[in-house]
Amino acid sequence: MLSIIQAAGWPIWPLVACSVLGLALIFERFVALKTARVAPPKLLDEAITVSSKALPTPDVVNQLAQNSALGEVLASGLRTLNSNPQCTETDLRSAMEGTGRAVAHRLEKYLAALATIASAAPLLGLLGTVIGMIEIFGSQSGTGGVGSGNPAQLAHGISVALYNTAFGLIVAIPTLIFWRYFRARVDAYLLALELASEQFVRHLLRVRRK
């Protein structure tokens, strides 16, 4: 691999940086977007059970908020009722929607960077290809005309062009696949959070009427 990088010349180093950054972002997103950290399956039922008879204490609400992204959204509704038991349904929904937007922003973190890498990697590979072609034509521009250039420089120019093209695609294709995967995963989480929030709002309104 090192010999390939050396043969490809300096244009490949930005692609190497993109590949390292892309791998780091993919690993980080896999950890951050685990179901247990975003929307545990039984958390909504547990929150409804805990608050079915009366609003939980602030300590319980804080534990809920620290549980996951869904817990943070549900806890915002409980905090709103704890601070203002007479708040309107609109105020309650607004508080939870505001927290939901903050959570959504956090879930989408680094996805734009992955998309940028997926778009930029082929262009960087094309840049390396153009530079390789320039070296090829430069090696053929000797005083003796075409065909009298340095064969070693000609071979080097061809290797720079091909290696950079291939490496740009190698970086771009997996990054694009993972970006689409994470994008779909985030969209599914956001839908689950929205549905859970709506159900929890109706539950809190019923609890307040008791």
mmCIF file with all atom_site columns, C-alpha atoms in Angstrom:
data_model
loop_
_atom_site.group_PDB
_atom_site.id
_atom_site.type_symbol
_atom_site.label_atom_id
_atom_site.label_alt_id
_atom_site.label_comp_id
_atom_site.label_asym_id
_atom_site.label_entity_id
_atom_site.label_seq_id
_atom_site.pdbx_PDB_ins_code
_atom_site.Cartn_x
_atom_site.Cartn_y
_atom_site.Cartn_z
_atom_site.occupancy
_atom_site.B_iso_or_equiv
_atom_site.pdbx_formal_charge
_atom_site.auth_seq_id
_atom_site.auth_comp_id
_atom_site.auth_asym_id
_atom_site.auth_atom_id
_atom_site.pdbx_PDB_model_num
ATOM 1   C CA . MET A 1 1   ? 0.000   0.000  0.000   1.00 0.00 ? 1   MET A CA 1
ATOM 2   C CA . LEU A 1 2   ? 2.820   2.397  0.838   1.00 0.00 ? 2   LEU A CA 1
ATOM 3   C CA . SER A 1 3   ? 4.478   1.682  -2.501  1.00 0.00 ? 3   SER A CA 1
ATOM 4   C CA . ILE A 1 4   ? 1.206   2.437  -4.291  1.00 0.00 ? 4   ILE A CA 1
ATOM 5   C CA . ILE A 1 5   ? 0.853   5.718  -2.420  1.00 0.00 ? 5   ILE A CA 1
ATOM 6   C CA . GLN A 1 6   ? 4.432   6.631  -3.284  1.00 0.00 ? 6   GLN A CA 1
ATOM 7   C CA . ALA A 1 7   ? 3.878   5.709  -6.933  1.00 0.00 ? 7   ALA A CA 1
ATOM 8   C CA . ALA A 1 8   ? 0.712   7.815  -7.099  1.00 0.00 ? 8   ALA A CA 1
ATOM 9   C CA . GLY A 1 9   ? 2.588   10.966 -6.129  1.00 0.00 ? 9   GLY A CA 1
ATOM 10  C CA . TRP A 1 10  ? 1.594   13.894 -3.973  1.00 0.00 ? 10  TRP A CA 1
ATOM 11  C CA . PRO A 1 11  ? -1.990  14.274 -5.368  1.00 0.00 ? 11  PRO A CA 1
ATOM 12  C CA . ILE A 1 12  ? -3.030  11.121 -3.513  1.00 0.00 ? 12  ILE A CA 1
ATOM 13  C CA . TRP A 1 13  ? -2.282  12.532 -0.045  1.00 0.00 ? 13  TRP A CA 1
ATOM 14  C CA . PRO A 1 14  ? -5.522  14.570 0.137   1.00 0.00 ? 14  PRO A CA 1
ATOM 15  C CA . LEU A 1 15  ? -7.358  11.348 -0.736  1.00 0.00 ? 15  LEU A CA 1
ATOM 16  C CA . VAL A 1 16  ? -5.531  9.510  2.039   1.00 0.00 ? 16  VAL A CA 1
ATOM 17  C CA . ALA A 1 17  ? -6.601  12.263 4.464   1.00 0.00 ? 17  ALA A CA 1
ATOM 18  C CA . CYS A 1 18  ? -10.204 11.951 3.233   1.00 0.00 ? 18  CYS A CA 1
ATOM 19  C CA . SER A 1 19  ? -10.129 8.182  3.718   1.00 0.00 ? 19  SER A CA 1
ATOM 20  C CA . VAL A 1 20  ? -8.842  8.472  7.291   1.00 0.00 ? 20  VAL A CA 1
ATOM 21  C CA . LEU A 1 21  ? -11.377 11.177 8.139   1.00 0.00 ? 21  LEU A CA 1
ATOM 22  C CA . GLY A 1 22  ? -14.174 9.199  6.497   1.00 0.00 ? 22  GLY A CA 1
ATOM 23  C CA . LEU A 1 23  ? -13.343 6.063  8.486   1.00 0.00 ? 23  LEU A CA 1
ATOM 24  C CA . ALA A 1 24  ? -13.266 8.064  11.734  1.00 0.00 ? 24  ALA A CA 1
ATOM 25  C CA . LEU A 1 25  ? -16.656 9.647  11.001  1.00 0.00 ? 25  LEU A CA 1
ATOM 26  C CA . ILE A 1 26  ? -18.208 6.315  10.025  1.00 0.00 ? 26  ILE A CA 1
ATOM 27  C CA . PHE A 1 27  ? -16.996 4.703  13.250  1.00 0.00 ? 27  PHE A CA 1
ATOM 28  C CA . GLU A 1 28  ? -18.245 7.658  15.317  1.00 0.00 ? 28  GLU A CA 1
ATOM 29  C CA . ARG A 1 29  ? -21.682 7.548  13.692  1.00 0.00 ? 29  ARG A CA 1
ATOM 30  C CA . PHE A 1 30  ? -21.987 3.803  14.241  1.00 0.00 ? 30  PHE A CA 1
ATOM 31  C CA . VAL A 1 31  ? -21.404 4.368  17.954  1.00 0.00 ? 31  VAL A CA 1
ATOM 32  C CA . ALA A 1 32  ? -23.594 7.481  18.232  1.00 0.00 ? 32  ALA A CA 1
ATOM 33  C CA . LEU A 1 33  ? -26.534 6.025  16.303  1.00 0.00 ? 33  LEU A CA 1
ATOM 34  C CA . LYS A 1 34  ? -26.942 2.837  18.293  1.00 0.00 ? 34  LYS A CA 1
ATOM 35  C CA . THR A 1 35  ? -30.576 2.153  19.116  1.00 0.00 ? 35  THR A CA 1
ATOM 36  C CA . ALA A 1 36  ? -29.828 2.063  22.844  1.00 0.00 ? 36  ALA A CA 1
ATOM 37  C CA . ARG A 1 37  ? -28.428 5.598  22.677  1.00 0.00 ? 37  ARG A CA 1
ATOM 38  C CA . VAL A 1 38  ? -31.193 7.076  20.536  1.00 0.00 ? 38  VAL A CA 1
ATOM 39  C CA . ALA A 1 39  ? -34.533 5.326  21.014  1.00 0.00 ? 39  ALA A CA 1
ATOM 40  C CA . PRO A 1 40  ? -34.592 2.293  23.339  1.00 0.00 ? 40  PRO A CA 1
ATOM 41  C CA . PRO A 1 41  ? -37.627 0.185  22.411  1.00 0.00 ? 41  PRO A CA 1
ATOM 42  C CA . LYS A 1 42  ? -39.217 0.038  25.887  1.00 0.00 ? 42  LYS A CA 1
ATOM 43  C CA . LEU A 1 43  ? -38.356 3.522  27.118  1.00 0.00 ? 43  LEU A CA 1
ATOM 44  C CA . LEU A 1 44  ? -41.666 5.132  26.123  1.00 0.00 ? 44  LEU A CA 1
ATOM 45  C CA . ASP A 1 45  ? -43.698 2.463  27.927  1.00 0.00 ? 45  ASP A CA 1
ATOM 46  C CA . GLU A 1 46  ? -41.504 2.839  31.017  1.00 0.00 ? 46  GLU A CA 1
ATOM 47  C CA . ALA A 1 47  ? -41.905 6.625  31.003  1.00 0.00 ? 47  ALA A CA 1
ATOM 48  C CA . ILE A 1 48  ? -45.682 6.302  30.670  1.00 0.00 ? 48  ILE A CA 1
ATOM 49  C CA . THR A 1 49  ? -45.785 3.780  33.527  1.00 0.00 ? 49  THR A CA 1
ATOM 50  C CA . VAL A 1 50  ? -43.675 5.961  35.834  1.00 0.00 ? 50  VAL A CA 1
ATOM 51  C CA . SER A 1 51  ? -45.813 9.045  35.186  1.00 0.00 ? 51  SER A CA 1
ATOM 52  C CA . SER A 1 52  ? -49.207 7.341  34.991  1.00 0.00 ? 52  SER A CA 1
ATOM 53  C CA . LYS A 1 53  ? -50.324 8.335  38.494  1.00 0.00 ? 53  LYS A CA 1
ATOM 54  C CA . ALA A 1 54  ? -48.301 11.482 39.120  1.00 0.00 ? 54  ALA A CA 1
ATOM 55  C CA . LEU A 1 55  ? -45.422 13.413 37.645  1.00 0.00 ? 55  LEU A CA 1
ATOM 56  C CA . PRO A 1 56  ? -42.033 11.937 38.647  1.00 0.00 ? 56  PRO A CA 1
ATOM 57  C CA . THR A 1 57  ? -39.513 13.823 40.753  1.00 0.00 ? 57  THR A CA 1
ATOM 58  C CA . PRO A 1 58  ? -36.825 15.981 39.129  1.00 0.00 ? 58  PRO A CA 1
ATOM 59  C CA . ASP A 1 59  ? -34.184 13.315 39.867  1.00 0.00 ? 59  ASP A CA 1
ATOM 60  C CA . VAL A 1 60  ? -36.159 10.726 37.906  1.00 0.00 ? 60  VAL A CA 1
ATOM 61  C CA . VAL A 1 61  ? -36.670 13.197 35.073  1.00 0.00 ? 61  VAL A CA 1
ATOM 62  C CA . ASN A 1 62  ? -32.927 13.906 34.947  1.00 0.00 ? 62  ASN A CA 1
ATOM 63  C CA . GLN A 1 63  ? -32.188 10.182 34.750  1.00 0.00 ? 63  GLN A CA 1
ATOM 64  C CA . LEU A 1 64  ? -34.670 9.906  31.893  1.00 0.00 ? 64  LEU A CA 1
ATOM 65  C CA . ALA A 1 65  ? -33.014 12.785 30.050  1.00 0.00 ? 65  ALA A CA 1
ATOM 66  C CA . GLN A 1 66  ? -29.598 11.154 30.377  1.00 0.00 ? 66  GLN A CA 1
ATOM 67  C CA . ASN A 1 67  ? -30.863 7.789  29.164  1.00 0.00 ? 67  ASN A CA 1
ATOM 68  C CA . SER A 1 68  ? -31.051 8.526  25.436  1.00 0.00 ? 68  SER A CA 1
ATOM 69  C CA . ALA A 1 69  ? -32.165 11.027 22.813  1.00 0.00 ? 69  ALA A CA 1
ATOM 70  C CA . LEU A 1 70  ? -35.760 9.860  23.185  1.00 0.00 ? 70  LEU A CA 1
ATOM 71  C CA . GLY A 1 71  ? -35.463 10.179 26.960  1.00 0.00 ? 71  GLY A CA 1
ATOM 72  C CA . GLU A 1 72  ? -34.278 13.757 26.530  1.00 0.00 ? 72  GLU A CA 1
ATOM 73  C CA . VAL A 1 73  ? -37.347 14.623 24.465  1.00 0.00 ? 73  VAL A CA 1
ATOM 74  C CA . LEU A 1 74  ? -39.742 12.945 26.908  1.00 0.00 ? 74  LEU A CA 1
ATOM 75  C CA . ALA A 1 75  ? -38.034 14.587 29.878  1.00 0.00 ? 75  ALA A CA 1
ATOM 76  C CA . SER A 1 76  ? -38.571 18.019 28.340  1.00 0.00 ? 76  SER A CA 1
ATOM 77  C CA . GLY A 1 77  ? -42.326 17.440 28.508  1.00 0.00 ? 77  GLY A CA 1
ATOM 78  C CA . LEU A 1 78  ? -42.153 16.366 32.143  1.00 0.00 ? 78  LEU A CA 1
ATOM 79  C CA . ARG A 1 79  ? -40.019 19.372 33.048  1.00 0.00 ? 79  ARG A CA 1
ATOM 80  C CA . THR A 1 80  ? -42.473 21.701 31.365  1.00 0.00 ? 80  THR A CA 1
ATOM 81  C CA . LEU A 1 81  ? -45.360 20.320 33.427  1.00 0.00 ? 81  LEU A CA 1
ATOM 82  C CA . ASN A 1 82  ? -43.280 20.320 36.627  1.00 0.00 ? 82  ASN A CA 1
ATOM 83  C CA . SER A 1 83  ? -42.365 23.971 36.176  1.00 0.00 ? 83  SER A CA 1
ATOM 84  C CA . ASN A 1 84  ? -45.832 25.054 35.025  1.00 0.00 ? 84  ASN A CA 1
ATOM 85  C CA . PRO A 1 85  ? -48.639 22.571 35.743  1.00 0.00 ? 85  PRO A CA 1
ATOM 86  C CA . GLN A 1 86  ? -51.154 24.889 34.054  1.00 0.00 ? 86  GLN A CA 1
ATOM 87  C CA . CYS A 1 87  ? -49.262 25.200 30.788  1.00 0.00 ? 87  CYS A CA 1
ATOM 88  C CA . THR A 1 88  ? -51.269 24.881 27.596  1.00 0.00 ? 88  THR A CA 1
ATOM 89  C CA . GLU A 1 89  ? -51.033 21.999 25.180  1.00 0.00 ? 89  GLU A CA 1
ATOM 90  C CA . THR A 1 90  ? -49.320 24.344 22.733  1.00 0.00 ? 90  THR A CA 1
ATOM 91  C CA . ASP A 1 91  ? -46.631 25.216 25.287  1.00 0.00 ? 91  ASP A CA 1
ATOM 92  C CA . LEU A 1 92  ? -46.080 21.544 26.044  1.00 0.00 ? 92  LEU A CA 1
ATOM 93  C CA . ARG A 1 93  ? -45.755 20.636 22.386  1.00 0.00 ? 93  ARG A CA 1
ATOM 94  C CA . SER A 1 94  ? -43.461 23.601 21.723  1.00 0.00 ? 94  SER A CA 1
ATOM 95  C CA . ALA A 1 95  ? -41.102 22.563 24.511  1.00 0.00 ? 95  ALA A CA 1
ATOM 96  C CA . MET A 1 96  ? -40.859 19.002 23.244  1.00 0.00 ? 96  MET A CA 1
ATOM 97  C CA . GLU A 1 97  ? -40.512 20.119 19.624  1.00 0.00 ? 97  GLU A CA 1
ATOM 98  C CA . GLY A 1 98  ? -37.655 22.451 20.567  1.00 0.00 ? 98  GLY A CA 1
ATOM 99  C CA . THR A 1 99  ? -35.830 19.610 22.295  1.00 0.00 ? 99  THR A CA 1
ATOM 100 C CA . GLY A 1 100 ? -36.611 17.381 19.319  1.00 0.00 ? 100 GLY A CA 1
ATOM 101 C CA . ARG A 1 101 ? -34.986 19.832 16.927  1.00 0.00 ? 101 ARG A CA 1
ATOM 102 C CA . ALA A 1 102 ? -31.847 19.918 19.065  1.00 0.00 ? 102 ALA A CA 1
ATOM 103 C CA . VAL A 1 103 ? -31.784 16.118 19.146  1.00 0.00 ? 103 VAL A CA 1
ATOM 104 C CA . ALA A 1 104 ? -32.301 15.943 15.370  1.00 0.00 ? 104 ALA A CA 1
ATOM 105 C CA . HIS A 1 105 ? -29.381 18.296 14.830  1.00 0.00 ? 105 HIS A CA 1
ATOM 106 C CA . ARG A 1 106 ? -27.212 16.063 17.002  1.00 0.00 ? 106 ARG A CA 1
ATOM 107 C CA . LEU A 1 107 ? -28.282 12.913 15.164  1.00 0.00 ? 107 LEU A CA 1
ATOM 108 C CA . GLU A 1 108 ? -27.390 14.507 11.822  1.00 0.00 ? 108 GLU A CA 1
ATOM 109 C CA . LYS A 1 109 ? -23.957 15.536 13.063  1.00 0.00 ? 109 LYS A CA 1
ATOM 110 C CA . TYR A 1 110 ? -21.108 14.770 10.619  1.00 0.00 ? 110 TYR A CA 1
ATOM 111 C CA . LEU A 1 111 ? -23.483 13.502 7.911   1.00 0.00 ? 111 LEU A CA 1
ATOM 112 C CA . ALA A 1 112 ? -22.758 16.618 5.863   1.00 0.00 ? 112 ALA A CA 1
ATOM 113 C CA . ALA A 1 113 ? -19.031 15.934 6.241   1.00 0.00 ? 113 ALA A CA 1
ATOM 114 C CA . LEU A 1 114 ? -19.510 12.372 4.964   1.00 0.00 ? 114 LEU A CA 1
ATOM 115 C CA . ALA A 1 115 ? -21.487 13.658 1.998   1.00 0.00 ? 115 ALA A CA 1
ATOM 116 C CA . THR A 1 116 ? -18.743 16.185 1.260   1.00 0.00 ? 116 THR A CA 1
ATOM 117 C CA . ILE A 1 117 ? -16.075 13.476 1.301   1.00 0.00 ? 117 ILE A CA 1
ATOM 118 C CA . ALA A 1 118 ? -18.173 11.269 -0.989  1.00 0.00 ? 118 ALA A CA 1
ATOM 119 C CA . SER A 1 119 ? -18.521 14.180 -3.432  1.00 0.00 ? 119 SER A CA 1
ATOM 120 C CA . ALA A 1 120 ? -14.977 15.509 -3.175  1.00 0.00 ? 120 ALA A CA 1
ATOM 121 C CA . ALA A 1 121 ? -13.057 12.217 -3.408  1.00 0.00 ? 121 ALA A CA 1
ATOM 122 C CA . PRO A 1 122 ? -13.798 11.607 -7.132  1.00 0.00 ? 122 PRO A CA 1
ATOM 123 C CA . LEU A 1 123 ? -12.879 15.225 -7.880  1.00 0.00 ? 123 LEU A CA 1
ATOM 124 C CA . LEU A 1 124 ? -9.599  14.832 -6.023  1.00 0.00 ? 124 LEU A CA 1
ATOM 125 C CA . GLY A 1 125 ? -8.983  11.646 -7.981  1.00 0.00 ? 125 GLY A CA 1
ATOM 126 C CA . LEU A 1 126 ? -9.718  13.556 -11.187 1.00 0.00 ? 126 LEU A CA 1
ATOM 127 C CA . LEU A 1 127 ? -7.258  16.241 -10.103 1.00 0.00 ? 127 LEU A CA 1
ATOM 128 C CA . GLY A 1 128 ? -4.583  13.576 -9.682  1.00 0.00 ? 128 GLY A CA 1
ATOM 129 C CA . THR A 1 129 ? -5.482  12.197 -13.098 1.00 0.00 ? 129 THR A CA 1
ATOM 130 C CA . VAL A 1 130 ? -5.087  15.618 -14.713 1.00 0.00 ? 130 VAL A CA 1
ATOM 131 C CA . ILE A 1 131 ? -1.746  16.120 -12.969 1.00 0.00 ? 131 ILE A CA 1
ATOM 132 C CA . GLY A 1 132 ? -0.617  12.710 -14.224 1.00 0.00 ? 132 GLY A CA 1
ATOM 133 C CA . MET A 1 133 ? -1.641  13.614 -17.760 1.00 0.00 ? 133 MET A CA 1
ATOM 134 C CA . ILE A 1 134 ? 0.264   16.862 -17.490 1.00 0.00 ? 134 ILE A CA 1
ATOM 135 C CA . GLU A 1 135 ? 3.364   14.878 -16.519 1.00 0.00 ? 135 GLU A CA 1
ATOM 136 C CA . ILE A 1 136 ? 2.781   12.556 -19.479 1.00 0.00 ? 136 ILE A CA 1
ATOM 137 C CA . PHE A 1 137 ? 2.592   15.418 -21.956 1.00 0.00 ? 137 PHE A CA 1
ATOM 138 C CA . GLY A 1 138 ? 5.526   17.085 -20.254 1.00 0.00 ? 138 GLY A CA 1
ATOM 139 C CA . SER A 1 139 ? 7.620   13.964 -20.723 1.00 0.00 ? 139 SER A CA 1
ATOM 140 C CA . GLN A 1 140 ? 6.741   13.954 -24.429 1.00 0.00 ? 140 GLN A CA 1
ATOM 141 C CA . SER A 1 141 ? 7.560   17.597 -25.082 1.00 0.00 ? 141 SER A CA 1
ATOM 142 C CA . GLY A 1 142 ? 11.290  17.149 -25.598 1.00 0.00 ? 142 GLY A CA 1
ATOM 143 C CA . THR A 1 143 ? 13.144  18.683 -28.464 1.00 0.00 ? 143 THR A CA 1
ATOM 144 C CA . GLY A 1 144 ? 12.927  15.462 -30.449 1.00 0.00 ? 144 GLY A CA 1
ATOM 145 C CA . GLY A 1 145 ? 9.096   15.583 -30.567 1.00 0.00 ? 145 GLY A CA 1
ATOM 146 C CA . VAL A 1 146 ? 6.543   13.056 -29.436 1.00 0.00 ? 146 VAL A CA 1
ATOM 147 C CA . GLY A 1 147 ? 8.040   9.719  -28.555 1.00 0.00 ? 147 GLY A CA 1
ATOM 148 C CA . SER A 1 148 ? 11.424  11.124 -27.586 1.00 0.00 ? 148 SER A CA 1
ATOM 149 C CA . GLY A 1 149 ? 10.495  11.861 -23.968 1.00 0.00 ? 149 GLY A CA 1
ATOM 150 C CA . ASN A 1 150 ? 11.749  10.100 -20.873 1.00 0.00 ? 150 ASN A CA 1
ATOM 151 C CA . PRO A 1 151 ? 10.056  6.644  -20.690 1.00 0.00 ? 151 PRO A CA 1
ATOM 152 C CA . ALA A 1 152 ? 10.388  6.596  -16.892 1.00 0.00 ? 152 ALA A CA 1
ATOM 153 C CA . GLN A 1 153 ? 8.626   9.937  -16.592 1.00 0.00 ? 153 GLN A CA 1
ATOM 154 C CA . LEU A 1 154 ? 5.971   8.743  -19.015 1.00 0.00 ? 154 LEU A CA 1
ATOM 155 C CA . ALA A 1 155 ? 5.346   5.633  -16.906 1.00 0.00 ? 155 ALA A CA 1
ATOM 156 C CA . HIS A 1 156 ? 5.260   7.729  -13.747 1.00 0.00 ? 156 HIS A CA 1
ATOM 157 C CA . GLY A 1 157 ? 2.668   10.067 -15.247 1.00 0.00 ? 157 GLY A CA 1
ATOM 158 C CA . ILE A 1 158 ? 0.461   7.146  -16.258 1.00 0.00 ? 158 ILE A CA 1
ATOM 159 C CA . SER A 1 159 ? 0.716   5.591  -12.782 1.00 0.00 ? 159 SER A CA 1
ATOM 160 C CA . VAL A 1 160 ? -0.179  8.905  -11.119 1.00 0.00 ? 160 VAL A CA 1
ATOM 161 C CA . ALA A 1 161 ? -3.244  9.247  -13.351 1.00 0.00 ? 161 ALA A CA 1
ATOM 162 C CA . LEU A 1 162 ? -4.533  5.693  -12.841 1.00 0.00 ? 162 LEU A CA 1
ATOM 163 C CA . TYR A 1 163 ? -3.759  5.365  -9.144  1.00 0.00 ? 163 TYR A CA 1
ATOM 164 C CA . ASN A 1 164 ? -5.470  8.643  -8.290  1.00 0.00 ? 164 ASN A CA 1
ATOM 165 C CA . THR A 1 165 ? -8.557  7.807  -10.324 1.00 0.00 ? 165 THR A CA 1
ATOM 166 C CA . ALA A 1 166 ? -8.884  4.405  -8.677  1.00 0.00 ? 166 ALA A CA 1
ATOM 167 C CA . PHE A 1 167 ? -8.170  5.667  -5.157  1.00 0.00 ? 167 PHE A CA 1
ATOM 168 C CA . GLY A 1 168 ? -10.689 8.492  -5.526  1.00 0.00 ? 168 GLY A CA 1
ATOM 169 C CA . LEU A 1 169 ? -13.404 5.956  -6.386  1.00 0.00 ? 169 LEU A CA 1
ATOM 170 C CA . ILE A 1 170 ? -12.279 3.599  -3.612  1.00 0.00 ? 170 ILE A CA 1
ATOM 171 C CA . VAL A 1 171 ? -12.760 6.396  -1.079  1.00 0.00 ? 171 VAL A CA 1
ATOM 172 C CA . ALA A 1 172 ? -15.961 7.829  -2.557  1.00 0.00 ? 172 ALA A CA 1
ATOM 173 C CA . ILE A 1 173 ? -18.040 4.687  -3.075  1.00 0.00 ? 173 ILE A CA 1
ATOM 174 C CA . PRO A 1 174 ? -17.976 3.288  0.513   1.00 0.00 ? 174 PRO A CA 1
ATOM 175 C CA . THR A 1 175 ? -18.390 6.787  1.957   1.00 0.00 ? 175 THR A CA 1
ATOM 176 C CA . LEU A 1 176 ? -21.467 7.375  -0.193  1.00 0.00 ? 176 LEU A CA 1
ATOM 177 C CA . ILE A 1 177 ? -22.923 4.004  0.823   1.00 0.00 ? 177 ILE A CA 1
ATOM 178 C CA . PHE A 1 178 ? -22.437 4.707  4.517   1.00 0.00 ? 178 PHE A CA 1
ATOM 179 C CA . TRP A 1 179 ? -23.785 8.250  4.178   1.00 0.00 ? 179 TRP A CA 1
ATOM 180 C CA . ARG A 1 180 ? -26.994 6.925  2.621   1.00 0.00 ? 180 ARG A CA 1
ATOM 181 C CA . TYR A 1 181 ? -27.216 4.242  5.325   1.00 0.00 ? 181 TYR A CA 1
ATOM 182 C CA . PHE A 1 182 ? -26.811 6.760  8.157   1.00 0.00 ? 182 PHE A CA 1
ATOM 183 C CA . ARG A 1 183 ? -29.207 9.187  6.452   1.00 0.00 ? 183 ARG A CA 1
ATOM 184 C CA . ALA A 1 184 ? -31.906 6.512  6.295   1.00 0.00 ? 184 ALA A CA 1
ATOM 185 C CA . ARG A 1 185 ? -31.181 5.482  9.884   1.00 0.00 ? 185 ARG A CA 1
ATOM 186 C CA . VAL A 1 186 ? -31.495 9.048  11.156  1.00 0.00 ? 186 VAL A CA 1
ATOM 187 C CA . ASP A 1 187 ? -34.752 9.559  9.244   1.00 0.00 ? 187 ASP A CA 1
ATOM 188 C CA . ALA A 1 188 ? -36.177 6.396  10.826  1.00 0.00 ? 188 ALA A CA 1
ATOM 189 C CA . TYR A 1 189 ? -35.107 7.576  14.292  1.00 0.00 ? 189 TYR A CA 1
ATOM 190 C CA . LEU A 1 190 ? -36.661 11.010 13.760  1.00 0.00 ? 190 LEU A CA 1
ATOM 191 C CA . LEU A 1 191 ? -39.965 9.420  12.755  1.00 0.00 ? 191 LEU A CA 1
ATOM 192 C CA . ALA A 1 192 ? -39.867 7.176  15.836  1.00 0.00 ? 192 ALA A CA 1
ATOM 193 C CA . LEU A 1 193 ? -39.124 10.170 18.078  1.00 0.00 ? 193 LEU A CA 1
ATOM 194 C CA . GLU A 1 194 ? -41.972 12.161 16.564  1.00 0.00 ? 194 GLU A CA 1
ATOM 195 C CA . LEU A 1 195 ? -44.490 9.358  17.036  1.00 0.00 ? 195 LEU A CA 1
ATOM 196 C CA . ALA A 1 196 ? -43.328 8.682  20.599  1.00 0.00 ? 196 ALA A CA 1
ATOM 197 C CA . SER A 1 197 ? -43.490 12.383 21.470  1.00 0.00 ? 197 SER A CA 1
ATOM 198 C CA . GLU A 1 198 ? -47.036 12.655 20.158  1.00 0.00 ? 198 GLU A CA 1
ATOM 199 C CA . GLN A 1 199 ? -48.120 9.651  22.218  1.00 0.00 ? 199 GLN A CA 1
ATOM 200 C CA . PHE A 1 200 ? -46.385 11.015 25.317  1.00 0.00 ? 200 PHE A CA 1
ATOM 201 C CA . VAL A 1 201 ? -48.026 14.429 24.945  1.00 0.00 ? 201 VAL A CA 1
ATOM 202 C CA . ARG A 1 202 ? -51.467 12.832 24.917  1.00 0.00 ? 202 ARG A CA 1
ATOM 203 C CA . HIS A 1 203 ? -50.489 10.799 27.976  1.00 0.00 ? 203 HIS A CA 1
ATOM 204 C CA . LEU A 1 204 ? -49.305 13.882 29.891  1.00 0.00 ? 204 LEU A CA 1
ATOM 205 C CA . LEU A 1 205 ? -52.506 15.732 29.084  1.00 0.00 ? 205 LEU A CA 1
ATOM 206 C CA . ARG A 1 206 ? -54.523 12.834 30.492  1.00 0.00 ? 206 ARG A CA 1
ATOM 207 C CA . VAL A 1 207 ? -52.373 12.775 33.637  1.00 0.00 ? 207 VAL A CA 1
ATOM 208 C CA . ARG A 1 208 ? -52.862 16.499 34.198  1.00 0.00 ? 208 ARG A CA 1
ATOM 209 C CA . ARG A 1 209 ? -56.648 16.157 34.035  1.00 0.00 ? 209 ARG A CA 1
ATOM 210 C CA . LYS A 1 210 ? -56.641 13.664 36.927  1.00 0.00 ? 210 LYS A CA 1
#
